[in-house]
Coordinates of C-alpha atoms in Angstrom, one line a residue:
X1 CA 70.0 316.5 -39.8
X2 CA 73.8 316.2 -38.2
X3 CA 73.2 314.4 -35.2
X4 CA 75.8 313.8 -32.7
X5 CA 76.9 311.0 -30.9
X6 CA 80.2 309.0 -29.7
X7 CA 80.7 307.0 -32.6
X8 CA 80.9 310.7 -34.7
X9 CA 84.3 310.7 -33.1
X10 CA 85.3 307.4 -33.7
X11 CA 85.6 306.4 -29.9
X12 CA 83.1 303.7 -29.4
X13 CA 85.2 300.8 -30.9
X14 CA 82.8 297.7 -33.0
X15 CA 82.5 295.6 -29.8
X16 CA 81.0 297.9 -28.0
X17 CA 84.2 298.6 -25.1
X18 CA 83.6 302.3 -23.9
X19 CA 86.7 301.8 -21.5
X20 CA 89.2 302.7 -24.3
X21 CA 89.5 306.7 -23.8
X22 CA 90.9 308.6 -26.9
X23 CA 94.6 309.6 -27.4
X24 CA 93.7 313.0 -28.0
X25 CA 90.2 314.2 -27.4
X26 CA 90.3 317.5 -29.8
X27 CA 90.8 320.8 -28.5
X28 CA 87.5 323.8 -27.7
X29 CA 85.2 323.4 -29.6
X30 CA 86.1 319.8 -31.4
X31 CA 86.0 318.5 -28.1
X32 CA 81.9 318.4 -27.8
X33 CA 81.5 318.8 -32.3
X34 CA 83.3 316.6 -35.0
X35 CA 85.7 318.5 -36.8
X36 CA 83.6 317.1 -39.9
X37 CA 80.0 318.5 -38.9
X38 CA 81.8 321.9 -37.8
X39 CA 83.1 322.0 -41.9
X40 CA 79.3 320.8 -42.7
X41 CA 77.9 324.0 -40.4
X42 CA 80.7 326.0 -42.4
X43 CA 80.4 325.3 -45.8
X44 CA 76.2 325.3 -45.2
X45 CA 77.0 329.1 -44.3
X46 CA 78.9 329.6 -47.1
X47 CA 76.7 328.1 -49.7
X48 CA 73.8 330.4 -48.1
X49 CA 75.8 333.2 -48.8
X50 CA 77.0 332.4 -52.5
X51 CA 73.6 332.1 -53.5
X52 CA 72.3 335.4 -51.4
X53 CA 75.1 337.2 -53.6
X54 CA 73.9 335.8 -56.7
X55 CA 70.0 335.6 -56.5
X56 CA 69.5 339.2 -54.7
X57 CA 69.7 340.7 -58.4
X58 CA 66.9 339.1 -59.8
X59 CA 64.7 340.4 -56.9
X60 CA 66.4 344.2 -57.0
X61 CA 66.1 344.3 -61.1
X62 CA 62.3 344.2 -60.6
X63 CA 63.1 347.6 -58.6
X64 CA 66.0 349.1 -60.6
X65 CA 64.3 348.7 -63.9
X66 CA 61.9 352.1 -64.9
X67 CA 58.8 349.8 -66.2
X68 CA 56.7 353.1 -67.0
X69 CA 59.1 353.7 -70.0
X70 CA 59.7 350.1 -70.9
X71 CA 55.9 349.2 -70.9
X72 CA 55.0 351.9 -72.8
X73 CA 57.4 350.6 -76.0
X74 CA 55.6 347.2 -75.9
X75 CA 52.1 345.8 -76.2
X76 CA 50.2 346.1 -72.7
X77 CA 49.8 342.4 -71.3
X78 CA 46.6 341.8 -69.6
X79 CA 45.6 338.3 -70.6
X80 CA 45.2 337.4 -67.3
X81 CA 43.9 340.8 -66.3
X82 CA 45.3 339.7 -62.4
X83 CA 45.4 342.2 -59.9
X84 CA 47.7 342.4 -56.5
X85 CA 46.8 341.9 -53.2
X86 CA 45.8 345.2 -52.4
X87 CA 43.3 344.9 -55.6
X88 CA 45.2 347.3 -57.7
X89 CA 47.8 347.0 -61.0
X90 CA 51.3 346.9 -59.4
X91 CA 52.9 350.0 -59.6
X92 CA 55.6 350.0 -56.9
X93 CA 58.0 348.4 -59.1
X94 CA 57.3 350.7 -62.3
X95 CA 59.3 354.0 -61.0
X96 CA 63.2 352.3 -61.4
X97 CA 65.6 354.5 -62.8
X98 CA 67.1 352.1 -65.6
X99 CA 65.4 352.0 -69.2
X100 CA 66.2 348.3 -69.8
X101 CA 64.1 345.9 -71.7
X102 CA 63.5 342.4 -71.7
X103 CA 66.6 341.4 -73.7
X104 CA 68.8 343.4 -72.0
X105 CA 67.5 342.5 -68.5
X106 CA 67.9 338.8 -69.8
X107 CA 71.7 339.6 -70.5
X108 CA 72.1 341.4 -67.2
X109 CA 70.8 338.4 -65.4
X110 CA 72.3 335.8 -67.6
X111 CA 75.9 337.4 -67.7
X112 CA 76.8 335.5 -64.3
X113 CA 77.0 332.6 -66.0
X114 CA 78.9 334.0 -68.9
X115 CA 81.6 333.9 -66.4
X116 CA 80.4 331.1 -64.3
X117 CA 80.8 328.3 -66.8
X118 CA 84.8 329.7 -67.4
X119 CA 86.3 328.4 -64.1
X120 CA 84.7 325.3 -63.1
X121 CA 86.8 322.9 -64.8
X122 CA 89.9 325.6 -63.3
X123 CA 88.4 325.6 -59.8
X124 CA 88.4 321.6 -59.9
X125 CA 92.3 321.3 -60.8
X126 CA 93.3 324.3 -58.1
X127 CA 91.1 322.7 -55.2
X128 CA 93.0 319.6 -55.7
X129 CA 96.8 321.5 -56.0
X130 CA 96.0 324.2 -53.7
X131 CA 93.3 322.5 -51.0
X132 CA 89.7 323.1 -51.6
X133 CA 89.4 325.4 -48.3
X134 CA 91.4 328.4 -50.1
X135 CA 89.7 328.0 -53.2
X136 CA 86.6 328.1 -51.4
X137 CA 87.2 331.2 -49.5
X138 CA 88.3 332.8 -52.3
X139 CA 85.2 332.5 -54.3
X140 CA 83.0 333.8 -51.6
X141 CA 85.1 336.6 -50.3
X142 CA 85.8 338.0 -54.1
X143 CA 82.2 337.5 -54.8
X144 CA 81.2 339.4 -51.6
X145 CA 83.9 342.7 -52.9
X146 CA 82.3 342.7 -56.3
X147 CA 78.7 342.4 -54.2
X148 CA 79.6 345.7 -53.2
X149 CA 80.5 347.9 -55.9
X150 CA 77.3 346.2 -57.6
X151 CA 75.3 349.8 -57.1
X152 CA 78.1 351.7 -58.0
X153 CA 78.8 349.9 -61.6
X154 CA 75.0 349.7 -62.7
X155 CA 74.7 353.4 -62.0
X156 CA 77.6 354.2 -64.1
X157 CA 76.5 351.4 -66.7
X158 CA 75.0 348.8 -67.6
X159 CA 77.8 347.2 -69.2
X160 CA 79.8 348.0 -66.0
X161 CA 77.1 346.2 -64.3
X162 CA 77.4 342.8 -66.5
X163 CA 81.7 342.9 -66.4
X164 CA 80.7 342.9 -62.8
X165 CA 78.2 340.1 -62.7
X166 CA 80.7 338.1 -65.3
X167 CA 83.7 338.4 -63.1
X168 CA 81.4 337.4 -59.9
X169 CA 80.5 334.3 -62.4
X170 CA 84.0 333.5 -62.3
X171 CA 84.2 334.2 -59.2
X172 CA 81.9 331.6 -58.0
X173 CA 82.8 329.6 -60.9
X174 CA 85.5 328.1 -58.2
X175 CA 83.0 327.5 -55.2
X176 CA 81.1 324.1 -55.7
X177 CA 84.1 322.0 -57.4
X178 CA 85.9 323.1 -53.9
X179 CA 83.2 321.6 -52.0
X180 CA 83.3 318.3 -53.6
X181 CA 87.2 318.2 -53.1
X182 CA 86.9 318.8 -50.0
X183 CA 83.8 316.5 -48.9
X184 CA 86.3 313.7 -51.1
X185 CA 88.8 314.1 -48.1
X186 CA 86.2 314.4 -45.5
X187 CA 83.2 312.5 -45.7
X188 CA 82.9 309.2 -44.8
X189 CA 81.7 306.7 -47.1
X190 CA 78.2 305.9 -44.8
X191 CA 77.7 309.4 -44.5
X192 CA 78.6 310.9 -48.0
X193 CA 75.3 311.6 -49.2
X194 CA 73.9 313.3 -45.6
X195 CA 77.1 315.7 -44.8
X196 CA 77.1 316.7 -49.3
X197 CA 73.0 317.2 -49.1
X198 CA 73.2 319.3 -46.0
X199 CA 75.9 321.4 -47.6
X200 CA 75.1 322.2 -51.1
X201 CA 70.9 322.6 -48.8
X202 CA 72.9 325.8 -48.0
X203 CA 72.3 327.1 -51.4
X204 CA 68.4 327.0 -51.4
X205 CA 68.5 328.3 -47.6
X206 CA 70.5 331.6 -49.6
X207 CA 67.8 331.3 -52.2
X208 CA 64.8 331.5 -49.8
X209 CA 66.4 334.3 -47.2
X210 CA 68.0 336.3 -50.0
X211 CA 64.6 336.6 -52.0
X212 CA 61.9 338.2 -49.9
X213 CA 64.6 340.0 -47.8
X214 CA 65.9 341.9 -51.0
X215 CA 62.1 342.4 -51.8
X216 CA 62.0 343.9 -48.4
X217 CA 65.4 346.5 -48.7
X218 CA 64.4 347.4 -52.0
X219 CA 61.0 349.4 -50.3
X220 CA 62.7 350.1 -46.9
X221 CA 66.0 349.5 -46.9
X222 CA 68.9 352.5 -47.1
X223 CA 70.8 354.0 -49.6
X224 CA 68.1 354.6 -52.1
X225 CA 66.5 351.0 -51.4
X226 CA 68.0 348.6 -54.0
X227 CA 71.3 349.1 -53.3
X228 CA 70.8 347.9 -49.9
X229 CA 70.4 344.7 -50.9
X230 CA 74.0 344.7 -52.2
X231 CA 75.8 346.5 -49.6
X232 CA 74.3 344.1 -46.8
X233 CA 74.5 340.7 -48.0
X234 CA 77.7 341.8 -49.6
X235 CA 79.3 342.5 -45.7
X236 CA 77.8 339.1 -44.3
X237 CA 79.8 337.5 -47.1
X238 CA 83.4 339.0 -45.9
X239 CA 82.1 338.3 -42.1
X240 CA 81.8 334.7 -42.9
X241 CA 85.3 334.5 -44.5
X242 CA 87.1 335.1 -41.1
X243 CA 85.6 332.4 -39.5
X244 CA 86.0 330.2 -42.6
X245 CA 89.9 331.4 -42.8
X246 CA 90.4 330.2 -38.8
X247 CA 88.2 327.4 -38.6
X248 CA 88.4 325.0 -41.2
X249 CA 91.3 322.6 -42.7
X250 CA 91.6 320.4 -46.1
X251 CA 91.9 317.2 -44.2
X252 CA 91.4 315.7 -41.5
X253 CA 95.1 315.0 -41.6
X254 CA 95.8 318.6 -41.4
X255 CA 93.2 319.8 -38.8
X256 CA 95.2 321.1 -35.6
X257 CA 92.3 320.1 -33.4
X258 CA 90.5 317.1 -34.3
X259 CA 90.6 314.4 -32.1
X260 CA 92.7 311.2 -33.1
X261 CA 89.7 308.8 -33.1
X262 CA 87.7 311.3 -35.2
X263 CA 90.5 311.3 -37.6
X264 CA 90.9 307.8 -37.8
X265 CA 87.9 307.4 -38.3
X266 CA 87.8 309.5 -41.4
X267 CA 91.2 308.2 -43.0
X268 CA 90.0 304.4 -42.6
X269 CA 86.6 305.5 -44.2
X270 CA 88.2 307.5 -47.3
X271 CA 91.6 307.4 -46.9
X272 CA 94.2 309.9 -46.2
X273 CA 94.7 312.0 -49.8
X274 CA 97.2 315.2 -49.7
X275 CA 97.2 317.6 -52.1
X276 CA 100.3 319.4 -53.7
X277 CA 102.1 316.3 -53.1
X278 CA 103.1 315.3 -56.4
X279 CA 100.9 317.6 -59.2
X280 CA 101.6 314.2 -61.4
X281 CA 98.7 313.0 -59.3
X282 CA 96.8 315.6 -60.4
X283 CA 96.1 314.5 -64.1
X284 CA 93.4 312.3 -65.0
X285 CA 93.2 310.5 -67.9
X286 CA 91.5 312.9 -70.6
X287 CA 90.5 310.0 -73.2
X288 CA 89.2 307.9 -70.4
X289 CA 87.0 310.4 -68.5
X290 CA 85.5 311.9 -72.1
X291 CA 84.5 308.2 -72.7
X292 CA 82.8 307.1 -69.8
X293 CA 79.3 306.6 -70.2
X294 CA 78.2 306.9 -66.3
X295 CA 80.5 310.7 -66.5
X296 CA 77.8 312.0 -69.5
X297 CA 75.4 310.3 -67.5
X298 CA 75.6 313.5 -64.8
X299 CA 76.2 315.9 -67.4
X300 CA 73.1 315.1 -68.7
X301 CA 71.3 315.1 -65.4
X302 CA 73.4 318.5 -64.3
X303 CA 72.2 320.0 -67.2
X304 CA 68.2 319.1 -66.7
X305 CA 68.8 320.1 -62.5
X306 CA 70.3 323.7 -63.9
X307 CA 68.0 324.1 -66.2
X308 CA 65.1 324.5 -63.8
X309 CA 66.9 325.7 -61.0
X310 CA 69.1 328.8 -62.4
X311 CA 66.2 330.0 -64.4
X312 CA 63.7 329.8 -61.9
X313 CA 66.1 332.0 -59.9
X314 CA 66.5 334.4 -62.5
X315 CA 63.0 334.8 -64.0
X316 CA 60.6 333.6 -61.7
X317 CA 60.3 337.4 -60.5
X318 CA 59.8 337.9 -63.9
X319 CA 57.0 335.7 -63.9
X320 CA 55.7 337.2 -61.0
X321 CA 55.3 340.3 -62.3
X322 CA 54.7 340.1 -65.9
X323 CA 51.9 337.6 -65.8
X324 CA 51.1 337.3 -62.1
X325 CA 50.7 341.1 -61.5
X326 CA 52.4 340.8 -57.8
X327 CA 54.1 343.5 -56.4
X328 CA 57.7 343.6 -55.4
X329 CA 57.3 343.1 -51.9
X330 CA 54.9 339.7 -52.8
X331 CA 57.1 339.1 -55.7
X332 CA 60.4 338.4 -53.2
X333 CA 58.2 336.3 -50.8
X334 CA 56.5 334.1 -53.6
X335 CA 59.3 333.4 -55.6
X336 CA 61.4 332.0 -52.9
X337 CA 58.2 329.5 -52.2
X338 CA 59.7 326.8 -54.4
X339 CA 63.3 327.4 -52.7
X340 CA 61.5 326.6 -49.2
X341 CA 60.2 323.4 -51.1
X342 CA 63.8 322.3 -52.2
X343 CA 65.5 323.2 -49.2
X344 CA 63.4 321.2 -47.8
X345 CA 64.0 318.5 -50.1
X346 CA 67.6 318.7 -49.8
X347 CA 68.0 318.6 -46.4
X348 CA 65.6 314.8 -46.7
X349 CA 67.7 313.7 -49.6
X350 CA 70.7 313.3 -47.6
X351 CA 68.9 310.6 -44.6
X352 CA 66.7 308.6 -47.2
X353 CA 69.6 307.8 -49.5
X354 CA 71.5 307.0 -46.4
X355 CA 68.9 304.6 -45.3
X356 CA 68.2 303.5 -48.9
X357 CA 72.3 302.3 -48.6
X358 CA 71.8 301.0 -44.8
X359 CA 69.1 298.7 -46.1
X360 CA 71.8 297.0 -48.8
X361 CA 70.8 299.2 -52.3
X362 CA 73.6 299.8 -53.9
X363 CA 74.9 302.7 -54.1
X364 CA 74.1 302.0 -58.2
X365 CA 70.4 301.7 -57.4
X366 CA 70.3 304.5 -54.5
X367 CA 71.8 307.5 -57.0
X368 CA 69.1 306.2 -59.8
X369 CA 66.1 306.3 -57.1
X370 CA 66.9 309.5 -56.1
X371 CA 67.7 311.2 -59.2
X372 CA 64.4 310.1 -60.5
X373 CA 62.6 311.6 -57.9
X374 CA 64.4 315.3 -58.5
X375 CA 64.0 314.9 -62.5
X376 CA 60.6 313.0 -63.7
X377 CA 58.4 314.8 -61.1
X378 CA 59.0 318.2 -61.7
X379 CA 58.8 317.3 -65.3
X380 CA 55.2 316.4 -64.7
X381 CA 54.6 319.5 -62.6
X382 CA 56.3 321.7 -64.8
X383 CA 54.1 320.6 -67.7
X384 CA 50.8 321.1 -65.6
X385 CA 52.4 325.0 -64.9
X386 CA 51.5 325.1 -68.3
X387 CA 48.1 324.8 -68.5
X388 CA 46.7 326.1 -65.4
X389 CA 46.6 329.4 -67.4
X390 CA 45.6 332.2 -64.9
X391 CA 45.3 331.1 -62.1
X392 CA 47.8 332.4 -59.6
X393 CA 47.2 330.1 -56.7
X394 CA 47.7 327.1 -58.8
X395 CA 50.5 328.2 -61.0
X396 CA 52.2 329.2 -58.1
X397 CA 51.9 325.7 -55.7
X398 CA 52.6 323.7 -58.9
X399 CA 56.3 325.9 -59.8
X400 CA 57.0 325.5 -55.8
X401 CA 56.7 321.7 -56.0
X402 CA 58.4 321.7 -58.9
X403 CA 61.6 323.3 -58.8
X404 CA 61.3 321.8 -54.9
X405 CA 61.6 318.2 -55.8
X406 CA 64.5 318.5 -57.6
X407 CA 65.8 318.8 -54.5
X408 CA 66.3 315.0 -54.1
X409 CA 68.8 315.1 -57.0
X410 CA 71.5 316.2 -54.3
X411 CA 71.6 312.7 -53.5
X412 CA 71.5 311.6 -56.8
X413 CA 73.9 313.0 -59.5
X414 CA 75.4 315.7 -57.6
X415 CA 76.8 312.9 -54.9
X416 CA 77.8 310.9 -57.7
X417 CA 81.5 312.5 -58.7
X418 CA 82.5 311.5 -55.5
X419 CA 81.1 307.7 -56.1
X420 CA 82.7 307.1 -59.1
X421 CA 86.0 309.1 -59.1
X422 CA 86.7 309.9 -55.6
X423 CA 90.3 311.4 -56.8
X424 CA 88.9 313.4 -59.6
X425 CA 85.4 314.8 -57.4
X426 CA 86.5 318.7 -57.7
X427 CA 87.6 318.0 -61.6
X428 CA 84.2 316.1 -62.8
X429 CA 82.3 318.4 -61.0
X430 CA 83.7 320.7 -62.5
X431 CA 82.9 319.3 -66.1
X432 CA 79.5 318.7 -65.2
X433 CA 78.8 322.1 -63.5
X434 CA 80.5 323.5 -66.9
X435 CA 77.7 322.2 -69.3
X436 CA 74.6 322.8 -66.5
X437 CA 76.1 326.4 -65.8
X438 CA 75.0 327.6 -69.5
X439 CA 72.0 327.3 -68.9
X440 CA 71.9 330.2 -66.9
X441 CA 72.6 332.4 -69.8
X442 CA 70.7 330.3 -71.8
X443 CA 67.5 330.2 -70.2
X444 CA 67.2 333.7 -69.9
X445 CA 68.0 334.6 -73.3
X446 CA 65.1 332.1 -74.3
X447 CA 62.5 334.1 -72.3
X448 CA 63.9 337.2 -73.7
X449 CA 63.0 336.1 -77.3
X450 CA 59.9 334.5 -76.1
X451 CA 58.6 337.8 -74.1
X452 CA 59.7 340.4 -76.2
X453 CA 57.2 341.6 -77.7
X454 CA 54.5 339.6 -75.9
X455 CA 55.2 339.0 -72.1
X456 CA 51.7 337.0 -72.0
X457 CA 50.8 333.7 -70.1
X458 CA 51.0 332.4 -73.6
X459 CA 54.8 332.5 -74.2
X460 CA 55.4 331.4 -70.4
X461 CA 53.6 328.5 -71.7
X462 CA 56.1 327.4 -74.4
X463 CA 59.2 327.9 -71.7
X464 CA 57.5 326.0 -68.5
X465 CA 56.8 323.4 -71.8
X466 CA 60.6 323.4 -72.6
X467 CA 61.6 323.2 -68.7
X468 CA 59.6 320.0 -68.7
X469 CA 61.2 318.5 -71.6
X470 CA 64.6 319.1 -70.6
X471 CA 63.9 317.2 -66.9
X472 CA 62.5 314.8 -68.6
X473 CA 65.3 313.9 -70.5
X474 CA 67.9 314.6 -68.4
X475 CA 66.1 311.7 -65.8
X476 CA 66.6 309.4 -68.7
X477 CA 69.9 309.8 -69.5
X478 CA 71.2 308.9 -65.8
X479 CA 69.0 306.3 -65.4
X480 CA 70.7 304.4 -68.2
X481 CA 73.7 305.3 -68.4
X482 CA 74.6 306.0 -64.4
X483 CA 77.0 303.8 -62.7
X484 CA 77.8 304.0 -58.2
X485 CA 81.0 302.0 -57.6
X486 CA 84.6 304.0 -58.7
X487 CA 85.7 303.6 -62.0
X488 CA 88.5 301.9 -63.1
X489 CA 90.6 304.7 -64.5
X490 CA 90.0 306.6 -61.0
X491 CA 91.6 303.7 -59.3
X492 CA 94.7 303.4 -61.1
X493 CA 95.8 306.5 -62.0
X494 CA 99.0 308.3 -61.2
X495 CA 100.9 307.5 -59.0
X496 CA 100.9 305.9 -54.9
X497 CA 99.2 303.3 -53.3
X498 CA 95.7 303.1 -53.5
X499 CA 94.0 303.6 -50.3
X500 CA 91.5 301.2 -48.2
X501 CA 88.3 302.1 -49.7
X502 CA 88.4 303.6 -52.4
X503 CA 91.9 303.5 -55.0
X504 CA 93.2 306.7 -53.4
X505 CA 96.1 307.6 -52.7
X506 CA 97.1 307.4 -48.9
X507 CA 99.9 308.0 -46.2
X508 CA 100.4 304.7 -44.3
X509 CA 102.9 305.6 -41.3
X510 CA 103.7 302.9 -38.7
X511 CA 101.5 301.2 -36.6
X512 CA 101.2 303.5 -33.3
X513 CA 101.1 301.3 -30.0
X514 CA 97.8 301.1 -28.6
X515 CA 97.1 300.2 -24.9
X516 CA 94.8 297.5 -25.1
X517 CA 95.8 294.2 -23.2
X518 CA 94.6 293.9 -20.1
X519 CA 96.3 292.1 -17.4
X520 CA 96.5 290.3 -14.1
X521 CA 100.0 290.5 -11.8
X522 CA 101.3 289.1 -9.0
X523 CA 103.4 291.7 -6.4
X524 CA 105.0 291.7 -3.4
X525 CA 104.3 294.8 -1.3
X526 CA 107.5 294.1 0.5
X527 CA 105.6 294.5 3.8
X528 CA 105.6 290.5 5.3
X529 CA 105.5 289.4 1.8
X530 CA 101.9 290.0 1.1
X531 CA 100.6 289.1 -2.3
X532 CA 98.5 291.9 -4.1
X533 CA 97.1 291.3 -7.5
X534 CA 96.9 294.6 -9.7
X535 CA 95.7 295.1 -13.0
X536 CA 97.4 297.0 -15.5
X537 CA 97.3 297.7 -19.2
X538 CA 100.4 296.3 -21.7
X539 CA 100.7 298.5 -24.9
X540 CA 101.0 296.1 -28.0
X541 CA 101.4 297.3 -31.5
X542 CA 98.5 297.4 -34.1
X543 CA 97.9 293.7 -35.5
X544 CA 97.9 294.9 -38.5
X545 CA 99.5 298.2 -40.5
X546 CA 96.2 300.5 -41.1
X547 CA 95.3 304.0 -41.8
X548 CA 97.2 306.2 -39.4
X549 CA 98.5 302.5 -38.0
X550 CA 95.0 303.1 -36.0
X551 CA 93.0 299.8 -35.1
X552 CA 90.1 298.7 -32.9
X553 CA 91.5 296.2 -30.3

């Protein structure tokens, strides 16, 4: 995943001399770690717990919610007349205390994304004036507060429970446009794809631990079981905000203990980009971003990724249970299956675009690859979910594969705000995340209609049909219509010089003196005139002004 070696500190200049030692080596831990793999670690964690926050819901409902009652106002399903593991009906999850049906669990679970879709575009524009770090923290340490009054607001209502989920929407609303403000400033160009893929992998990691272990606290767990759930991921989330808080930096610039080469390294790769420098900086051009085919190119494909991934999240308990007849303990374990898949998936995305770029694809062709692995496959496997009717084994390896290999979209349209507007990464993402975040509401809503009368294989069918549709087309949009290098508009906008790589704007301070020539001298020791020849180093300036005035002698 993130290996380690010299050259991730920027010490091993091109032709190979080992002899030049760093300026400044780093400090602790930075020392033995890049500064850039420790953020990777970080933001990994705090992805994993975002998604624990928001997915531990859709395991608990299937325990909150009294079935007995709602069951008994609806038409009985058994078309697939499935039993559980233990060869009887399910009834574990039947004795909840809420009388909530099917719509109104699919507002409860959708209502995240009420709020959710609000603040993207918001959480773009304040990672860039405020630095992506404190906008990151935020979101997961207000998320983790409202985590924890979660029991206490569903008890009192329901509607206290969805203003809860809403304003954790908004919440998290600022998270991922942070992320890709930050990674903007801190990923090198070579390495873009790997350090983004093993972050955002963080998400399906929360997915996969936050699923069976709510499934688990909701039979064993404290405080009445379900509320558990919130009450301990909720505490994990506030833990991992202190180390955030002391840890982590929105540049390299501005990281106390990076080493110089490390940060060098970085600036010559993407440039040195501050943020609440001039807020002029921070406006992009409206008319040109709304009109840029390759930007409607990931909406499209954000939209198809969201579609299958936040309602799988949400109602493949649902599934479970309804049609599948597993019980809530089964239900956690086998609906994090496809999250085991696509972290999976993730984590491979990253290296294979990498080397896909190594062997001289374009960046162009590398995002198109990849994106049409995560999009045209599950389409086909979502369709075949379809018709496998009853059988449980099948359904259940064909949905894991499917939402799983829309994993390899991470290094496909969810890299590609940083290819094409490196300036404006936290803002498109933001856009995009906007339009795919609906579908969260949207999706569930759908089932609701579809199931509420008549939770039957039957009506599954039509949505798993839908789901396929919607990858489908979202694949073809971005193969079209996608582009890899930076757009003109992103170049050339506001104001500054435009960096190195990539038309940012950068800090260019004098050239710093490096030791480099070495040389022979002549010397009398002053003791019968002897000769002695000595060797010494004579500092000469950079040759030419670079990034940090840093350059390999």
């Amino acid at each position: 995943m993130l290996e380690i070696s010299h050259s991730d500190f920027g010490e091993t200049p091109p032709n190979g001399n080992d002899n030049l030692r760093p300026a400044f080596a780093g400090t602790g831990l930075y020392r033995h770690v890049p500064a850039r793999h420790v953020l990777a670690i970080l933001s990994f964690l705090g992805c994993l717990n975002l998604f624990t926050l928001r997915v531990n819901l859709s395991v608990a409902l299937v325990a909150m919610v009294n079935y007995t009652l709602v069951l008994n106002t609806s038409p009985s399903n058994d078309e697939c007349g499935l039993q559980n593991s233990n060869g009887s009906q399910a009834q574990e999850a039947k004795d909840g205390e809420f009388n909530w049906d099917e719509q109104l669990q699919g507002h409860v679970l959708g209502s995240f994304f009420y709020g959710y879709c609000l603040t993207q575009v918001l959480g773009g524009w304040l990672a860039e004036l405020v630095g992506g770090k404190r906008t990151f923290g935020f979101s997961v340490l207000v998320t983790s507060i409202l985590t924890l009054v979660t029991p206490t607001a569903a008890s009192l209502h329901v509607y206290a429970l969805i203003v809860v989920r809403v304003l954790q929407g908004m919440a998290q609303g600022f998270a991922f446009p942070s992320i890709h403000s930050l990674w903007s400033k801190w990923a090198p160009v070579k390495e873009r794809s790997r350090l983004v893929a093993f972050t955002y992998a963080g998400a399906q990691a929360g997915t996969v631990l936050a699923m069976p272990v709510t499934g688990v606290l909701c039979q064993h767990g404290f405080a009445g079981g379900w509320p558990s759930a919130f009450y301990v991921f909720g505490c994990l989330g506030i833990a991992w905000c202190v180390a955030w808080a002391v840890m982590v930096s929105d540049s390299p610039a501005r990281h106390p203990h990076i080493s110089s080469q490390e940060r060098d390294y970085i600036l010559k790769s993407v440039g040195c980009r501050e943020t609440h420098l001039d807020n002029k900086k921070l406006k992009p051009p409206w008319g040109a971003v709304l009109s840029t085919p390759a930007v409607w190119a990931i909406v499209g494909a954000h939209i198809a990724y969201d579609w299958g991934g936040f309602t799988s999240i949400t109602l493949l308990p649902q599934f479970m249970k309804q049609v599948l007849k597993f019980d809530i303990q089964e239900n956690g374990g086998l609906s994090a299956l496809p999250y085991v898949v696509l972290w999976l998936a993730n984590i491979a995305s990253g290296p294979i675009a990498d080397g896909l770029r190594s062997r001289r694809y374009s960046t162009k062709v590398t995002r198109k690859i990849m994106n049409s692995i995560g999009l045209f496959v599950p389409a086909v496997l979502m369709l075949g979910v379809g018709y496998v009717g009853c059988d449980p084994v099948l359904a259940v390896t064909l949905l894991t594969l499917g939402v799983g290999m829309s994993g390899f979209t991470l290094s496909g349209f969810s890299v590609n705000h940083i290819d094409i507007a490196p300036r404006f990464a936290g803002i498109l993402m933001g856009i995009s995340n906007s339009f795919g975040t609906t579908t969260g509401f949207i999706g569930p809503l759908v089932v609701g209609v579809l199931t509420k009368d008549n939770p039957s294989m039957g009506q599954w069918r039509l949505f798993f049909f839908i789901t396929s549709a919607i990858y489908a087309c979202g694949g073809i949009v971005f193969l079209i219509f996608s582009e890899g290098e930076e757009v003109e508009w992103s170049k050339h906008s506001g104001n500054g010089s435009k960096s190195l790589r990539n038309g940012i704007d950068v800090i260019i301070p004098p050239p710093v003196i490096k030791e480099c020539h070495i040389i022979t001298e002549k010397k009398s020791s002053g003791i019968n005139n002897e000769l002695k020849y000595t060797k010494r180093h004579v500092p000469r300036p950079a040759d030419t002004p670079t990034v940090n005035g840093y350059s390999v002698c």
